[in-house]
Structures are given as structure tokens and as C-alpha cells.
């Protein structure tokens, strides 16, 4: 229990130590449990925006979402990790969410939880481009 409480107090830059301990299963409570709950991240299935939008409109929607999302709850460092994961390829995104101890409910990152149980919902437009994206003129 003492090891577990010490690990739970680790934050920020020391998350890599926590990840190391989990990988090598050095007796910390829950390490094997976390390995069993990891979902392989993938891009969302193709989708359509209600109306065709341009790339610049999509970028604006994304910026508005990321600017306002932390105000609806959750921790800023988790939002930052989710943004980095959303903008990365699936392999790097997997590493980011694992290191930040984010539990992925949906493999496309649309629903996630932090280690405290806070829910984070990401719209598909921050995760991929719609099928009906039009070129800026």
C-alpha cells in the first residue's frame, strides 16, 4: 500500500517512472489491471459534417474546442495530453494516453477517463477530417 500511495502522488514529468514500474510489474497495485484495459487507438471511422466545411473552418472549430474544453471540467494536463494524442498518429497517441494514465473507453478517443474518473469527450472533428471537407478557395 505504501508503494501505491507513493506512486499515486507522482505527477507531471515523473509519469515515465510510473509507466516503467507498470511495464516491469514491480509489485505496484493495479499494474497488471491497467495492462488488461488498454485499447488500441485507431482513427475514427469516416464521417460527414452536417454541412460541407473548409479546412480553415475545421481548424477554427478545433481551436475553439481546445480553448474551451478545460472549462467544462477535468484536468488541464489531461486535456493537453488528449490534444497531443488527437493530433498524433495512432502509435504515438497510444504512448501519450498510456503515459498520462488515460483510460480509453472508445478506441477512437471519443470517450476517455483520467485516473480520478473524470470523463473527457472528444468530438470527431478534432480527431479526423470529415469526408465532405472542401478546399479553401
Short mmCIF file of C-alpha atoms in Angstrom, two decimals:
data_model
loop_
_atom_site.label_atom_id
_atom_site.label_comp_id
_atom_site.label_asym_id
_atom_site.label_seq_id
_atom_site.Cartn_x
_atom_site.Cartn_y
_atom_site.Cartn_z
CA UNK A 1 0.00 0.00 0.00
CA UNK A 2 2.81 2.42 0.77
CA UNK A 3 4.25 1.97 -2.73
CA UNK A 4 0.81 2.55 -4.22
CA UNK A 5 0.28 5.80 -2.32
CA UNK A 6 3.75 7.00 -3.35
CA UNK A 7 3.03 6.17 -6.98
CA UNK A 8 -0.34 7.91 -6.91
CA UNK A 9 1.35 11.14 -5.82
CA UNK A 10 3.71 11.14 -8.79
CA UNK A 11 2.78 13.77 -11.36
CA UNK A 12 3.92 15.54 -14.49
CA UNK A 13 7.48 14.74 -15.52
CA UNK A 14 7.62 11.65 -13.33
CA UNK A 15 4.89 9.80 -15.24
CA UNK A 16 7.62 7.92 -17.12
CA UNK A 17 8.76 6.37 -13.83
CA UNK A 18 5.22 5.20 -13.20
CA UNK A 19 5.00 3.77 -16.71
CA UNK A 20 8.33 1.98 -16.17
CA UNK A 21 7.07 0.41 -12.95
CA UNK A 22 3.89 -0.75 -14.65
CA UNK A 23 5.74 -2.29 -17.56
CA UNK A 24 8.00 -4.27 -15.30
CA UNK A 25 5.25 -5.14 -12.80
CA UNK A 26 7.36 -4.34 -9.78
CA UNK A 27 4.56 -5.08 -7.37
CA UNK A 28 2.57 -1.88 -7.58
CA UNK A 29 -1.12 -2.44 -7.08
CA UNK A 30 -3.13 -2.28 -10.27
CA UNK A 31 -0.24 -2.54 -12.73
CA UNK A 32 -1.46 -5.74 -14.33
CA UNK A 33 -5.01 -4.42 -14.21
CA UNK A 34 -4.06 -1.39 -16.29
CA UNK A 35 -2.39 -3.55 -18.94
CA UNK A 36 -5.62 -5.51 -19.39
CA UNK A 37 -7.73 -2.39 -20.01
CA UNK A 38 -5.59 -0.83 -22.74
CA UNK A 39 -7.47 -0.38 -26.02
CA UNK A 40 -5.52 0.01 -29.23
CA UNK A 41 -6.15 3.50 -30.54
CA UNK A 42 -7.42 3.98 -34.07
CA UNK A 43 -8.66 6.90 -36.14
CA UNK A 44 -12.46 7.41 -36.13
CA UNK A 45 -14.50 5.80 -38.88
CA UNK A 46 -15.17 8.07 -41.86
CA UNK A 47 -17.81 10.66 -41.01
CA UNK A 48 -19.59 13.64 -42.54
CA UNK A 49 -20.01 17.08 -41.04
CA UNK A 50 -23.69 18.23 -41.19
CA UNK A 51 -22.64 20.72 -43.90
CA UNK A 52 -19.51 20.76 -46.05
CA UNK A 53 -16.77 22.83 -44.39
CA UNK A 54 -13.39 24.14 -45.47
CA UNK A 55 -10.07 23.23 -43.91
CA UNK A 56 -9.83 26.68 -42.30
CA UNK A 57 -13.32 26.27 -40.79
CA UNK A 58 -12.29 22.88 -39.43
CA UNK A 59 -9.15 24.36 -37.89
CA UNK A 60 -11.25 27.11 -36.30
CA UNK A 61 -13.69 24.54 -34.85
CA UNK A 62 -10.77 22.58 -33.40
CA UNK A 63 -9.16 25.66 -31.85
CA UNK A 64 -12.47 26.71 -30.28
CA UNK A 65 -12.93 23.24 -28.82
CA UNK A 66 -9.42 23.01 -27.33
CA UNK A 67 -9.66 26.57 -25.97
CA UNK A 68 -12.95 25.90 -24.16
CA UNK A 69 -12.78 22.19 -23.24
CA UNK A 70 -10.86 22.62 -19.94
CA UNK A 71 -13.55 25.00 -18.67
CA UNK A 72 -16.08 22.14 -18.61
CA UNK A 73 -14.13 20.03 -16.13
CA UNK A 74 -11.22 17.68 -15.95
CA UNK A 75 -7.57 18.49 -15.55
CA UNK A 76 -5.66 20.75 -17.91
CA UNK A 77 -2.76 18.29 -18.20
CA UNK A 78 -5.16 15.56 -19.35
CA UNK A 79 -6.72 17.92 -21.93
CA UNK A 80 -3.20 18.74 -23.13
CA UNK A 81 -2.34 15.04 -23.43
CA UNK A 82 -5.59 14.35 -25.28
CA UNK A 83 -4.88 17.17 -27.72
CA UNK A 84 -1.39 15.83 -28.37
CA UNK A 85 -2.84 12.33 -28.88
CA UNK A 86 -5.60 13.64 -31.17
CA UNK A 87 -3.02 15.37 -33.37
CA UNK A 88 -0.61 12.40 -33.46
CA UNK A 89 -0.53 9.19 -35.43
CA UNK A 90 -2.18 6.23 -33.64
CA UNK A 91 1.10 4.72 -32.39
CA UNK A 92 2.27 7.94 -30.76
CA UNK A 93 -1.26 8.61 -29.49
CA UNK A 94 -1.18 5.23 -27.74
CA UNK A 95 2.05 6.13 -25.98
CA UNK A 96 0.70 9.52 -24.93
CA UNK A 97 -2.51 8.17 -23.37
CA UNK A 98 -0.66 5.31 -21.68
CA UNK A 99 1.91 7.64 -20.14
CA UNK A 100 -0.79 10.07 -18.98
CA UNK A 101 -2.74 7.16 -17.44
CA UNK A 102 -5.79 7.89 -19.56
CA UNK A 103 -8.33 5.10 -19.87
CA UNK A 104 -9.73 4.94 -23.37
CA UNK A 105 -13.37 3.79 -23.49
CA UNK A 106 -13.73 4.13 -27.26
CA UNK A 107 -10.72 3.18 -29.36
CA UNK A 108 -11.18 6.31 -31.49
CA UNK A 109 -10.57 8.54 -28.39
CA UNK A 110 -14.09 9.98 -28.41
CA UNK A 111 -14.60 8.97 -24.75
CA UNK A 112 -11.78 8.76 -22.21
CA UNK A 113 -11.29 8.90 -18.43
CA UNK A 114 -8.43 10.08 -16.25
CA UNK A 115 -7.18 8.11 -13.23
CA UNK A 116 -9.56 10.05 -10.97
CA UNK A 117 -12.58 9.03 -13.04
CA UNK A 118 -13.23 12.34 -14.81
CA UNK A 119 -14.82 11.84 -18.24
CA UNK A 120 -13.44 13.51 -21.36
CA UNK A 121 -15.42 13.57 -24.61
CA UNK A 122 -13.77 14.49 -27.88
CA UNK A 123 -15.78 15.36 -31.00
CA UNK A 124 -14.77 13.58 -34.19
CA UNK A 125 -13.79 16.87 -35.82
CA UNK A 126 -10.76 17.14 -33.52
CA UNK A 127 -9.73 13.57 -34.31
CA UNK A 128 -10.04 13.40 -38.10
CA UNK A 129 -11.24 15.25 -41.17
CA UNK A 130 -14.79 14.79 -42.44
CA UNK A 131 -15.49 13.14 -45.79
CA UNK A 132 -17.15 16.32 -47.00
CA UNK A 133 -14.20 18.64 -46.38
CA UNK A 134 -13.85 21.19 -49.18
CA UNK A 135 -10.72 23.02 -50.27
CA UNK A 136 -10.26 26.64 -49.26
CA UNK A 137 -10.56 28.97 -52.21
#
